[in-house]
mmCIF file of C-alpha atoms in Angstrom:
data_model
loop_
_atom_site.group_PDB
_atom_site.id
_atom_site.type_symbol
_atom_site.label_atom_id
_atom_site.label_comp_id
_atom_site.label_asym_id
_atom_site.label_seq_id
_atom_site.Cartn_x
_atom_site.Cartn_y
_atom_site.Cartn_z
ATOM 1 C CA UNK A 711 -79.456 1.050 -16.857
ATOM 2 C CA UNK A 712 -81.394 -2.119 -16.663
ATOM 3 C CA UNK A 713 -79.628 -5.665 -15.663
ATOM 4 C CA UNK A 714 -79.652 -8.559 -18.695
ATOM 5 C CA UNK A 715 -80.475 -11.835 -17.369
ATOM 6 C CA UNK A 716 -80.193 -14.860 -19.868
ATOM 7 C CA UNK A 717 -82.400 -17.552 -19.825
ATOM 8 C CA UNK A 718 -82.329 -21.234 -20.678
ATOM 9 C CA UNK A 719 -85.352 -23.506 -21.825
ATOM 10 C CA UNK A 720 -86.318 -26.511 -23.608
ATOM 11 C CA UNK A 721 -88.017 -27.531 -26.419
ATOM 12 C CA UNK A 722 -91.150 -27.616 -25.208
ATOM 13 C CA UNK A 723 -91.392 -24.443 -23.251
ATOM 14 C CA UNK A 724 -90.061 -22.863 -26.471
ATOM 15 C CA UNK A 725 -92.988 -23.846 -28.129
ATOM 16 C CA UNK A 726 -91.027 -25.790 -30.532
ATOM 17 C CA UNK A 727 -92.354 -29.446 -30.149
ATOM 18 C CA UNK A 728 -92.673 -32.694 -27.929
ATOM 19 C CA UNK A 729 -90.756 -35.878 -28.073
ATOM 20 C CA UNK A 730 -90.611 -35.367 -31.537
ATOM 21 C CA UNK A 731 -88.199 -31.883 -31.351
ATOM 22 C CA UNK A 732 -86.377 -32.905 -27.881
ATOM 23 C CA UNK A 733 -83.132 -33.615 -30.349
ATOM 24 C CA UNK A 734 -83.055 -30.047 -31.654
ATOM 25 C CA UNK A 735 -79.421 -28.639 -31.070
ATOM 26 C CA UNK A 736 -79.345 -25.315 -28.476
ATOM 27 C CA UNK A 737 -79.799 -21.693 -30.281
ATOM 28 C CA UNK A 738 -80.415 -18.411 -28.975
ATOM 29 C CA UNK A 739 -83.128 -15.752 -29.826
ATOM 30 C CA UNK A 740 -82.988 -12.206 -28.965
ATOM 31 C CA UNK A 741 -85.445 -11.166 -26.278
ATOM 32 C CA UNK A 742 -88.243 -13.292 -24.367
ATOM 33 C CA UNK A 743 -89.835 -16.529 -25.389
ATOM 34 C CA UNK A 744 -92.830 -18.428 -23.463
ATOM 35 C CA UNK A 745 -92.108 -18.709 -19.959
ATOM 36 C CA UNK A 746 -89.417 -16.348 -19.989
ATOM 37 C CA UNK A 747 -92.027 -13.733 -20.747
ATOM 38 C CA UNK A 748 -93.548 -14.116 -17.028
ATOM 39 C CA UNK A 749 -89.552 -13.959 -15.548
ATOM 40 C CA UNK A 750 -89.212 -10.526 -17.732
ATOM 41 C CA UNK A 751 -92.289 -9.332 -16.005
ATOM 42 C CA UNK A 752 -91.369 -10.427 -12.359
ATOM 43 C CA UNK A 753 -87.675 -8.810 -12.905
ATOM 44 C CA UNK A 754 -87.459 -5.475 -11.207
ATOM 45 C CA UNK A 755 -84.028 -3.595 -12.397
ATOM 46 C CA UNK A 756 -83.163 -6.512 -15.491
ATOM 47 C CA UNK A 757 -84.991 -7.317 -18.264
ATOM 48 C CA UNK A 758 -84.577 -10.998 -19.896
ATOM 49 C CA UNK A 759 -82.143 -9.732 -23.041
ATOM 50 C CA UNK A 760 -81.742 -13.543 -24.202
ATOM 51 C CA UNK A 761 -83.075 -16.636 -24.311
ATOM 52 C CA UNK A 762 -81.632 -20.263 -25.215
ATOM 53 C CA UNK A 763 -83.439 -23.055 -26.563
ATOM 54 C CA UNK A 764 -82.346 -26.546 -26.533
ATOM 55 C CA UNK A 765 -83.934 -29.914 -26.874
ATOM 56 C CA UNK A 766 -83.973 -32.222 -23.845
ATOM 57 C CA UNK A 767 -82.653 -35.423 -25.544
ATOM 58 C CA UNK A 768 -79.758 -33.653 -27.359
ATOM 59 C CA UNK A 769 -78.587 -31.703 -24.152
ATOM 60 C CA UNK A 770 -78.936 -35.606 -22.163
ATOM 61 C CA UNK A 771 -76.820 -37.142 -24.732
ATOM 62 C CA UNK A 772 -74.549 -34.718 -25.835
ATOM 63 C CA UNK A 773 -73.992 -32.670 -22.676
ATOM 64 C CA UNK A 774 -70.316 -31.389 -23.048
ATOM 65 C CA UNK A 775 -70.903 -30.764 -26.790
ATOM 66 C CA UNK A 776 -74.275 -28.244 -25.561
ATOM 67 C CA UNK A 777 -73.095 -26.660 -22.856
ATOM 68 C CA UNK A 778 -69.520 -25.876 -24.644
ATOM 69 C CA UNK A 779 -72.003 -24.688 -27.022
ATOM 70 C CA UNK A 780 -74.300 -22.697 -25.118
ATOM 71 C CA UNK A 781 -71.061 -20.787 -23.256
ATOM 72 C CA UNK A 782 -70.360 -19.868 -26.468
ATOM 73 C CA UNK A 783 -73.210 -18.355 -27.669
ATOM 74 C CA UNK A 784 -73.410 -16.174 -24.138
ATOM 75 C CA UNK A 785 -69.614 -14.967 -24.089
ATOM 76 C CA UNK A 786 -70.281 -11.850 -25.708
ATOM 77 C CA UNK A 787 -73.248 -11.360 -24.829
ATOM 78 C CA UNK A 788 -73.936 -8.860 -21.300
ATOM 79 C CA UNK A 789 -74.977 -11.139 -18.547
ATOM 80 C CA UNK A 790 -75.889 -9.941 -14.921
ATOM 81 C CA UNK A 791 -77.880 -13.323 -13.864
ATOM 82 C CA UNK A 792 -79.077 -16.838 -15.365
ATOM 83 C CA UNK A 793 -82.353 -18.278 -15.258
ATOM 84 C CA UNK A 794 -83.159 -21.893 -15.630
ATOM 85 C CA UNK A 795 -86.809 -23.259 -16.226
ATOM 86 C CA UNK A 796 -88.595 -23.053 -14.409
ATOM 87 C CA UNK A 797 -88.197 -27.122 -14.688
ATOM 88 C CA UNK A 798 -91.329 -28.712 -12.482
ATOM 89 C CA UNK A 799 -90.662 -32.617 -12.140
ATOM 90 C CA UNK A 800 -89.502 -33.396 -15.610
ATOM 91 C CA UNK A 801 -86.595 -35.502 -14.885
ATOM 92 C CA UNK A 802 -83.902 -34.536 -18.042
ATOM 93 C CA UNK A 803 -85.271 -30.911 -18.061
ATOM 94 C CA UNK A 804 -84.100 -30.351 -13.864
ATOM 95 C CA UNK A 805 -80.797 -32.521 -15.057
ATOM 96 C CA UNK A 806 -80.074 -30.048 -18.603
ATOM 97 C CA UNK A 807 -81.365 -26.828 -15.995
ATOM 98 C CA UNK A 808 -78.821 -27.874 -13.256
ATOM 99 C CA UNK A 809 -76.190 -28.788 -15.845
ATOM 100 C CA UNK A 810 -75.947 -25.033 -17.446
ATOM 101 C CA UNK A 811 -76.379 -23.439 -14.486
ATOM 102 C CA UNK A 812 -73.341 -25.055 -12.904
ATOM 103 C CA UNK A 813 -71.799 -24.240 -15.931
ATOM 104 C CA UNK A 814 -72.451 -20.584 -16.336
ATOM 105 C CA UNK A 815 -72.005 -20.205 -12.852
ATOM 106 C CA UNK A 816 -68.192 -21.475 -12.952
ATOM 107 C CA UNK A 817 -67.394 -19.578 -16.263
ATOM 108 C CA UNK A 818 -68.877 -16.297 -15.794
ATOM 109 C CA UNK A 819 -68.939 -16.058 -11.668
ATOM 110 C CA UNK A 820 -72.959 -14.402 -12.374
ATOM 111 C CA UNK A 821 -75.443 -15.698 -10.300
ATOM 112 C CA UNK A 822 -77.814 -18.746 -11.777
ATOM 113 C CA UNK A 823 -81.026 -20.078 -9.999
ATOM 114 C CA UNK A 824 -83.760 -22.645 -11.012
ATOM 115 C CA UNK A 825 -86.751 -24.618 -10.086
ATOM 116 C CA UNK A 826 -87.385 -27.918 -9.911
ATOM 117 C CA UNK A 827 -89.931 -30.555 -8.066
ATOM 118 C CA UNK A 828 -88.347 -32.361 -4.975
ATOM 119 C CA UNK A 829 -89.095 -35.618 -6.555
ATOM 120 C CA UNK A 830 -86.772 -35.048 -9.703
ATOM 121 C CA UNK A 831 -83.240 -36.181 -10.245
ATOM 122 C CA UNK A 832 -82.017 -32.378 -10.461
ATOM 123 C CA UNK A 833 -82.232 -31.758 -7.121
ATOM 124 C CA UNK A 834 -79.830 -34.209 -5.577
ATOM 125 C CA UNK A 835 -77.311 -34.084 -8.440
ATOM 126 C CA UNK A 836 -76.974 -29.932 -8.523
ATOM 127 C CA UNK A 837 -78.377 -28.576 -5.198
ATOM 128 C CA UNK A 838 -74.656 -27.727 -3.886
ATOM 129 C CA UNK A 839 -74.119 -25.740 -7.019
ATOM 130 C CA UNK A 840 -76.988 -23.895 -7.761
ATOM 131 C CA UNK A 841 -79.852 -22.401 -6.098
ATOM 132 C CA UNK A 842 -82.741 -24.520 -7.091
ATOM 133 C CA UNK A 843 -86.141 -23.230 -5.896
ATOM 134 C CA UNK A 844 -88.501 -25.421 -4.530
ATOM 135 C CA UNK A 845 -91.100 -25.779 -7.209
ATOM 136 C CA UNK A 846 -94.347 -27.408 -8.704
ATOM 137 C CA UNK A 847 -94.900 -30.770 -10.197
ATOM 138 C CA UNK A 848 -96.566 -29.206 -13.234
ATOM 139 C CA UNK A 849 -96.262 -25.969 -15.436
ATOM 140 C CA UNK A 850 -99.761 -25.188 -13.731
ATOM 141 C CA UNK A 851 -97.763 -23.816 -10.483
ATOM 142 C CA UNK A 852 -95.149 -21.071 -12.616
ATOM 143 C CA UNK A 853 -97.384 -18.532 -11.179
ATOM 144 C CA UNK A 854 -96.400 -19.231 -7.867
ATOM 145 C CA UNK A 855 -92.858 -20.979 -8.695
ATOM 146 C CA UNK A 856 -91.663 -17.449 -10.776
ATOM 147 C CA UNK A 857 -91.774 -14.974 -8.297
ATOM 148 C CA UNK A 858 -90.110 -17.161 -5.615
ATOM 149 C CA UNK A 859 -87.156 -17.728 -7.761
ATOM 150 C CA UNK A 860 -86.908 -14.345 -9.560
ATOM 151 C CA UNK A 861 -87.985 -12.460 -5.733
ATOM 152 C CA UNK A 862 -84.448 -14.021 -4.945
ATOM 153 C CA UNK A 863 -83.064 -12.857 -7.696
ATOM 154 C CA UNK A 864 -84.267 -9.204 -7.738
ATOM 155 C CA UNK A 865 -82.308 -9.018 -4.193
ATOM 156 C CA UNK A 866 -79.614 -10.826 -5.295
ATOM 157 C CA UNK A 867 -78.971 -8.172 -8.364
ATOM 158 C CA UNK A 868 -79.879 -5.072 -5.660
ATOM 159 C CA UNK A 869 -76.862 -6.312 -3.924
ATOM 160 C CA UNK A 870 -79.286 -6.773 -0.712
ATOM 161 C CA UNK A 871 -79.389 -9.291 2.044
ATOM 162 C CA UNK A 872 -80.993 -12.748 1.280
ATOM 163 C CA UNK A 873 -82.204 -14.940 4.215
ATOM 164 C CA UNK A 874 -81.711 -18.730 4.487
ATOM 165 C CA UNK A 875 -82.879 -21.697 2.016
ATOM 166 C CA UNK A 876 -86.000 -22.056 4.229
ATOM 167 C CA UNK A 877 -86.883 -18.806 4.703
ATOM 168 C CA UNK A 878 -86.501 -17.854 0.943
ATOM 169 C CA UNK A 879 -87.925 -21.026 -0.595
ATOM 170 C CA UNK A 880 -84.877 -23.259 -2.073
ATOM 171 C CA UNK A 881 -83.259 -26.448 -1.308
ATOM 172 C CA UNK A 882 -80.282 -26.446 1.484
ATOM 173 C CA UNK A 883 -76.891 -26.654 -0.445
ATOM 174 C CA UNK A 884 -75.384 -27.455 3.303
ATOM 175 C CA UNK A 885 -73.832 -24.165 3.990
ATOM 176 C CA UNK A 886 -73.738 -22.754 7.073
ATOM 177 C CA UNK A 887 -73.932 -18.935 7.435
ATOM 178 C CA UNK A 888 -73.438 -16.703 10.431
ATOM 179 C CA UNK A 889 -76.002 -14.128 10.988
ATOM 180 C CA UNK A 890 -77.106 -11.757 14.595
ATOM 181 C CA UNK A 891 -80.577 -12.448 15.637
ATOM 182 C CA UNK A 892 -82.810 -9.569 16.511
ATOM 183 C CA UNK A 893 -83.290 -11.220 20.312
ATOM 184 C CA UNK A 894 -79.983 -10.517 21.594
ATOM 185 C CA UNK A 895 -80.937 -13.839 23.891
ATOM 186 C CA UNK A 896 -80.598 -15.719 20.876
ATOM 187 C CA UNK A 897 -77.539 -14.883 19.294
ATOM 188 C CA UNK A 898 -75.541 -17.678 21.911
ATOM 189 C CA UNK A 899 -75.426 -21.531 21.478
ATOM 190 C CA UNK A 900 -76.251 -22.232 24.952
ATOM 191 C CA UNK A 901 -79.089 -19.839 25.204
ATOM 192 C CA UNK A 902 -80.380 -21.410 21.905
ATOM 193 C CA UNK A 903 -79.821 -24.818 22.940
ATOM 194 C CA UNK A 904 -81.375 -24.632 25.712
ATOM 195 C CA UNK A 905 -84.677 -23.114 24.563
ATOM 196 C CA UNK A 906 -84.927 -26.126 22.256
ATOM 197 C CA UNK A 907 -84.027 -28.671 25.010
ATOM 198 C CA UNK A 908 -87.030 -27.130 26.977
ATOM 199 C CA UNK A 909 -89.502 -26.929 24.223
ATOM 200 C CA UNK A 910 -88.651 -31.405 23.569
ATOM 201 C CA UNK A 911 -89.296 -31.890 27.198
ATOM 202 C CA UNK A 912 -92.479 -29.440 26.778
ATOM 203 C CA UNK A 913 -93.423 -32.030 23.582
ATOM 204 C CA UNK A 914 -93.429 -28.132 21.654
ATOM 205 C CA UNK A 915 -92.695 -28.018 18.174
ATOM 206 C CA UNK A 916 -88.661 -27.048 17.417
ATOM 207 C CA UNK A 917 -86.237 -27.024 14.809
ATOM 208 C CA UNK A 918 -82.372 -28.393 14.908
ATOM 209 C CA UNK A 919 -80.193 -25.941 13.389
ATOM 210 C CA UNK A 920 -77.989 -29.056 12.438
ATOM 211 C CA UNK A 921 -80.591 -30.688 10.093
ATOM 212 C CA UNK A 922 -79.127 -34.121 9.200
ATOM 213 C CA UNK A 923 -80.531 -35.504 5.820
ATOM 214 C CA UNK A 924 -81.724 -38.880 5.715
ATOM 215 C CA UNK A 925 -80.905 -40.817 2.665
ATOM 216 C CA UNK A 926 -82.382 -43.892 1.709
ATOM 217 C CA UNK A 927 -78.993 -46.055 1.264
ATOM 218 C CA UNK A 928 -79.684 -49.554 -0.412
ATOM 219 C CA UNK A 929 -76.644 -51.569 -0.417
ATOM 220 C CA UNK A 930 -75.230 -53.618 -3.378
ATOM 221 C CA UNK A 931 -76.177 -56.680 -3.987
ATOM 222 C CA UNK A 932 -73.682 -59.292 -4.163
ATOM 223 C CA UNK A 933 -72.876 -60.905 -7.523
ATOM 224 C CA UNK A 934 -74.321 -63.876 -8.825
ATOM 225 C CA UNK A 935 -71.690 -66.414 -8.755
ATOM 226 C CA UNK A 936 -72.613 -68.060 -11.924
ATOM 227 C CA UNK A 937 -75.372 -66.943 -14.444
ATOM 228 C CA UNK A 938 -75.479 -70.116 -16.317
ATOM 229 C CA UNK A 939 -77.467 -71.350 -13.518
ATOM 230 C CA UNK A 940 -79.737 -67.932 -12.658
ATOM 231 C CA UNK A 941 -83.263 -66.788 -12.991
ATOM 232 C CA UNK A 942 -82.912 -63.580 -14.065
ATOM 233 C CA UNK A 943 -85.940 -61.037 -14.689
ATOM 234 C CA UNK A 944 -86.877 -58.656 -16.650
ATOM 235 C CA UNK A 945 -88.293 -54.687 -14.895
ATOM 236 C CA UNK A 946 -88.881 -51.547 -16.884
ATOM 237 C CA UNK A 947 -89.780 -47.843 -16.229
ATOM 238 C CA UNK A 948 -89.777 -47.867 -19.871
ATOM 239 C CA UNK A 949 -94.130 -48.288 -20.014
ATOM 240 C CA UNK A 950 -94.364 -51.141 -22.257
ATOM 241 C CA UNK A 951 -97.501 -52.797 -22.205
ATOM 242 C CA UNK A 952 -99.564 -55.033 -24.366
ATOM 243 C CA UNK A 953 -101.917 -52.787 -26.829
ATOM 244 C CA UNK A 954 -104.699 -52.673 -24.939
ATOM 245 C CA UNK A 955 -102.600 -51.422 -21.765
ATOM 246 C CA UNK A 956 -105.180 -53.989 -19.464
ATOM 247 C CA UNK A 957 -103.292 -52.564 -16.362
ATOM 248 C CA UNK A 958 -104.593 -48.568 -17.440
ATOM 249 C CA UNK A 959 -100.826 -47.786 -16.229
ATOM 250 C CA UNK A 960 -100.599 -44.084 -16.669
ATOM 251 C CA UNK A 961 -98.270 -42.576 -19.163
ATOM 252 C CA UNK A 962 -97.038 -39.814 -16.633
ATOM 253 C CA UNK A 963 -96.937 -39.700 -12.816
ATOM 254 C CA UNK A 964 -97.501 -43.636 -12.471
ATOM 255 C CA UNK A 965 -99.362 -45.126 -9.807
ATOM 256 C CA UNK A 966 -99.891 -48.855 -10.966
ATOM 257 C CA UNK A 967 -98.041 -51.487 -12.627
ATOM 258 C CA UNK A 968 -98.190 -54.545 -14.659
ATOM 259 C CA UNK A 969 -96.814 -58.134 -15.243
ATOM 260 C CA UNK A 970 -97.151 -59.975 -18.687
ATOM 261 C CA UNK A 971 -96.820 -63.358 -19.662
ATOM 262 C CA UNK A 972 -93.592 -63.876 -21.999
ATOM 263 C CA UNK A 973 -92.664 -67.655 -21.289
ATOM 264 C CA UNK A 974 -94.142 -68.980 -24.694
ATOM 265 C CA UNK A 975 -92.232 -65.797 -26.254
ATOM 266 C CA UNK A 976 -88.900 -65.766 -28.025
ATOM 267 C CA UNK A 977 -89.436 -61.418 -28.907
ATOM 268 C CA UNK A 978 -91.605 -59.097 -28.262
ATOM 269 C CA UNK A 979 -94.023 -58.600 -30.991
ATOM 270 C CA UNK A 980 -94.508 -55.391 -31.728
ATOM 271 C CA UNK A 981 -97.361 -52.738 -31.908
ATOM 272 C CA UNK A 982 -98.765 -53.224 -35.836
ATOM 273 C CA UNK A 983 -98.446 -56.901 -34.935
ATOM 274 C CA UNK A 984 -101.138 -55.987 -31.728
ATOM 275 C CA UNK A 985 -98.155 -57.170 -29.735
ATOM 276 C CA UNK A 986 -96.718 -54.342 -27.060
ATOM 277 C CA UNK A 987 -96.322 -51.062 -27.123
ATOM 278 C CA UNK A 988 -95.224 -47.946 -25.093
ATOM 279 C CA UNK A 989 -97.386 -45.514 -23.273
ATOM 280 C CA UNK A 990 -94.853 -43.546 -22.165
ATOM 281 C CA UNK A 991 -95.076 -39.819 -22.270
ATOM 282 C CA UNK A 992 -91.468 -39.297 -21.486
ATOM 283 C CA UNK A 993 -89.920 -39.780 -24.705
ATOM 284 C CA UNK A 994 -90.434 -40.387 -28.836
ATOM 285 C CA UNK A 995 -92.664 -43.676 -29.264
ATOM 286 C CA UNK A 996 -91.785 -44.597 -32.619
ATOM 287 C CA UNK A 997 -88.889 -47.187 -32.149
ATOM 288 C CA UNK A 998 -90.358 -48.745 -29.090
ATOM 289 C CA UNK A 999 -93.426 -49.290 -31.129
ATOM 290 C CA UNK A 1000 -91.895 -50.934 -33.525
ATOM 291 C CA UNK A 1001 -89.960 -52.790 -31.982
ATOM 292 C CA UNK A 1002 -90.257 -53.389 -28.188
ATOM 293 C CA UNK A 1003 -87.610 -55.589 -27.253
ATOM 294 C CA UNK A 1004 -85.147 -52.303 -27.502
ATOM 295 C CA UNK A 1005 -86.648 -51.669 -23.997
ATOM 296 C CA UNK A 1006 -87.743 -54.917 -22.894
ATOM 297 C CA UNK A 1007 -84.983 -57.260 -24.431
ATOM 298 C CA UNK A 1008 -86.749 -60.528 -24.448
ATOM 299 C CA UNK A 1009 -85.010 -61.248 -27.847
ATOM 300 C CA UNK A 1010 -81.337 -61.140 -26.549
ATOM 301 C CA UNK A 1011 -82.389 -62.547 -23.314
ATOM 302 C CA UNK A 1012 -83.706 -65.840 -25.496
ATOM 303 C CA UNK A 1013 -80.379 -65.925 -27.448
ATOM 304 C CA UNK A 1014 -78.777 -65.873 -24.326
ATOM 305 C CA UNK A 1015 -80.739 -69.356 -22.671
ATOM 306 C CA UNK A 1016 -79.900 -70.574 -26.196
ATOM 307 C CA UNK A 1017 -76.296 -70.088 -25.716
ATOM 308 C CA UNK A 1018 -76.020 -71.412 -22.337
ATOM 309 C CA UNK A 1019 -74.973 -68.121 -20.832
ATOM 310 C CA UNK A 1020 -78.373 -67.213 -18.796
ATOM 311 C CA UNK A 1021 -80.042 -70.309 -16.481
ATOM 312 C CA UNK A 1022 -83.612 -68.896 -17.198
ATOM 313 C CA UNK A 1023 -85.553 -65.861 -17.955
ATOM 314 C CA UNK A 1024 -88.134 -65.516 -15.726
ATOM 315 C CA UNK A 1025 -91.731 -65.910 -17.036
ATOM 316 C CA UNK A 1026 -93.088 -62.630 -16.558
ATOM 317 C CA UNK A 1027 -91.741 -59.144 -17.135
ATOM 318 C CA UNK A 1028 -93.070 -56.397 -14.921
ATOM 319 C CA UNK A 1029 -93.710 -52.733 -16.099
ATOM 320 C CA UNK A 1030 -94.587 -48.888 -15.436
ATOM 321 C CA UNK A 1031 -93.584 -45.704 -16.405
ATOM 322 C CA UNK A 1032 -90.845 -43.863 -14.527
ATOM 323 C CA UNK A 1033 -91.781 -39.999 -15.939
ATOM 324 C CA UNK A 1034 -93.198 -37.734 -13.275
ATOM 325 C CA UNK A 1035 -93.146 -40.982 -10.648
ATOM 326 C CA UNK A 1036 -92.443 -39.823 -7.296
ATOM 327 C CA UNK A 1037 -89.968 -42.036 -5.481
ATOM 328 C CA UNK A 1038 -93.029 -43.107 -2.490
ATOM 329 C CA UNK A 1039 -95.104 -44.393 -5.528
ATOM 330 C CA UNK A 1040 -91.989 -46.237 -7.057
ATOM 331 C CA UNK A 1041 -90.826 -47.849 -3.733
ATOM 332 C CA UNK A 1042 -94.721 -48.838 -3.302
ATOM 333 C CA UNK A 1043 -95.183 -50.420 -6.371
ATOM 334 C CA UNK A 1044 -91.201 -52.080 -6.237
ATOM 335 C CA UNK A 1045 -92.706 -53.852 -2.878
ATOM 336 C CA UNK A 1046 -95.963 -55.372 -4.500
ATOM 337 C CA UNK A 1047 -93.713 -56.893 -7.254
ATOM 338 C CA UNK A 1048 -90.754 -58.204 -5.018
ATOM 339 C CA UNK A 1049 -93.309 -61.082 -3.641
ATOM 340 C CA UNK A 1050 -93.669 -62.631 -7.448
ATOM 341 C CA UNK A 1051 -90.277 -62.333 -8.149
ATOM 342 C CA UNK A 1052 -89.382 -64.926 -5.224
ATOM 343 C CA UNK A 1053 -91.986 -66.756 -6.003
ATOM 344 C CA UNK A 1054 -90.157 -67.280 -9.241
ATOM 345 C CA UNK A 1055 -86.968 -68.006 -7.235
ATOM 346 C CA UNK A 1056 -85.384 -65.050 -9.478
ATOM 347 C CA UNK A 1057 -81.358 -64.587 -8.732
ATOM 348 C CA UNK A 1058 -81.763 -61.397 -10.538
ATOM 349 C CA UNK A 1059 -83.028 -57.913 -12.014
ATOM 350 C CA UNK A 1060 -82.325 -56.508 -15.171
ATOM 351 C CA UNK A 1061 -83.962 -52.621 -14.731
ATOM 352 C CA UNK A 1062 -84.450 -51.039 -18.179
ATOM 353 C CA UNK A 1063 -84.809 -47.000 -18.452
ATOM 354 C CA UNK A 1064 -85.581 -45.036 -21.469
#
């Protein structure tokens, strides 16, 4: 008899909606739906029985409330195997993938596996939990990003060997597991250790079997001793620009920038006003439209000079769109503005999201 694997997807994959749906609260439909149609073909012994549907924005701000949710809706259901995604490098849907994954996972001890871009958030929050396949930055690559992930899988289920994280495709969760080499050389330390010693010295390629990760630490900043006094800026990955968007900052994957003019400005005025807008593709327009001091707060920074409790607002805010924006392109462009803001002698950042 055939294996049931559940699946989880958003809003968008479920062919619900955009922005506009991501606050849809999860359900569950009998059978395959969009992407989990391709995963139902690439299963071998399991067919997708199941799959969930749940909005990105409601699963990000009501994440307890889903997944208790979600368990819920699975508990009586038959369950060999989760799928998540796949997720491609859209930041909440790798974070909502990881998150039910981990979940399932811990309540029903079945295996769960994903996909998600190297540059999103997922990865370093849930790669010690779950299996996350190394994937695409777009839904363009599920061809190649399903079979990976569902390959694994379909061994996984056939209770057969898997190899490594390298050798099948996902990221390292830093486990370490002991396996006999077909080179009986090979299977000692020293015999190992010295083949890679040999091939340095040789200026051969090699690979440590210790990899250490290197993380980019940036170290807090110390406080600023009295704000009163400060210059204090305003940054956003939140895309607002002025109407015309002069900077052609793209609304997805961003590889430029821009800094406006707000010292004659008390607010932001907003879009129908041919003030600012967003050109974000991340998430729902309509409130930062109308009113885009809710991501650039210009307003409350004013009231704040008025009251004495901020020095100064610097006279420029500076702006791009953090969806799909790889974290070379956002260091990049974070290095071309840090030379204005000394110029302005600012004391410090305010960084506003989405």
């Amino acid at each position: 008899m055939p294996k049931s694997v559940i699946c989880y997807i958003n809003q968008f994959f479920a062919g619900v909606g955009g922005e506009e749906k991501a606050g849809i609260e999860p359900y569950i439909v009998e059978g395959t739906l969009g992407p989990t149609m391709a995963i139902d073909k690439a299963l071998k012994d399991a067919n997708v029985t199941y799959t969930i549907v749940c909005g990105d924005n409601f699963m990000g701000s009501n994440t307890e409330e889903a997944v208790d949710r979600i368990i819920k809706m699975i508990e009586d259901k038959p369950m060999d195997a989760f799928v998540a995604g796949p997720a491609f490098q859209a930041g909440r849907y790798t974070v909502a993938c990881g998150a039910i994954c981990k979940a399932v996972q811990e309540k029903f001890h079945v295996p769960a596996v994903t996909s998600f871009n190297e540059e999103t958030p997922g990865v370093d929050m849930y790669k010690k939990d779950v299996v996350i396949f190394k994937g695409g930055n777009s839904a363009a690559k599920m061809r190649k990003d399903v079979p990976k992930m569902i390959g694994y899988l379909n061994k996984v289920l056939a209770g057969e060997p898997t190899l490594g994280a390298d050798a099948e495709g996902y990221f390292a969760r830093g486990m370490r597991k002991e396996v006999f080499l077909e080179n009986k050389h090979e299977n000692t330390a020293a015999a190992r250790g010295v083949d890679m010693l040999l091939k340095k010295i040789k200026g051969e390629p090699y690979q440590t079997e210790l990899v250490i990760p290197k993380r980019d630490v940036v170290p807090i900043a110390d406080p600023i001793a009295d704000l009163s006094k400060a210059t204090v800026a305003l940054v956003t990955s939140g895309g607002i620009v002025p109407v015309d968007n002069p900077d052609r900052i793209q609304s997805a994957s961003a590889t430029r920038w821009g800094r406006y003019d707000i010292s004659k400005l008390d607010a932001l005025p907003n879009r129908a006003s041919n003030g600012f807008k967003t050109i974000h593709a991340g998430y729902d327009p309509a409130a930062a439209d109308a009113d885009p001091n809710v991501c650039v707060p210009v307003d409350a920074m004013r009231a704040y000079e008025k009251e004495g409790k901020l020095g100064h607002l610097h006279e420029y805010f500076y702006s791009t769109v953090g969806t799909g924006t790889t974290e070379g392109e956002a260091a990049r462009m974070a290095s071309e503005m840090i030379p204005f803001l000394k110029e302005g002698h600012v004391d410090g950042i305010i960084l506003t999201s989405t």
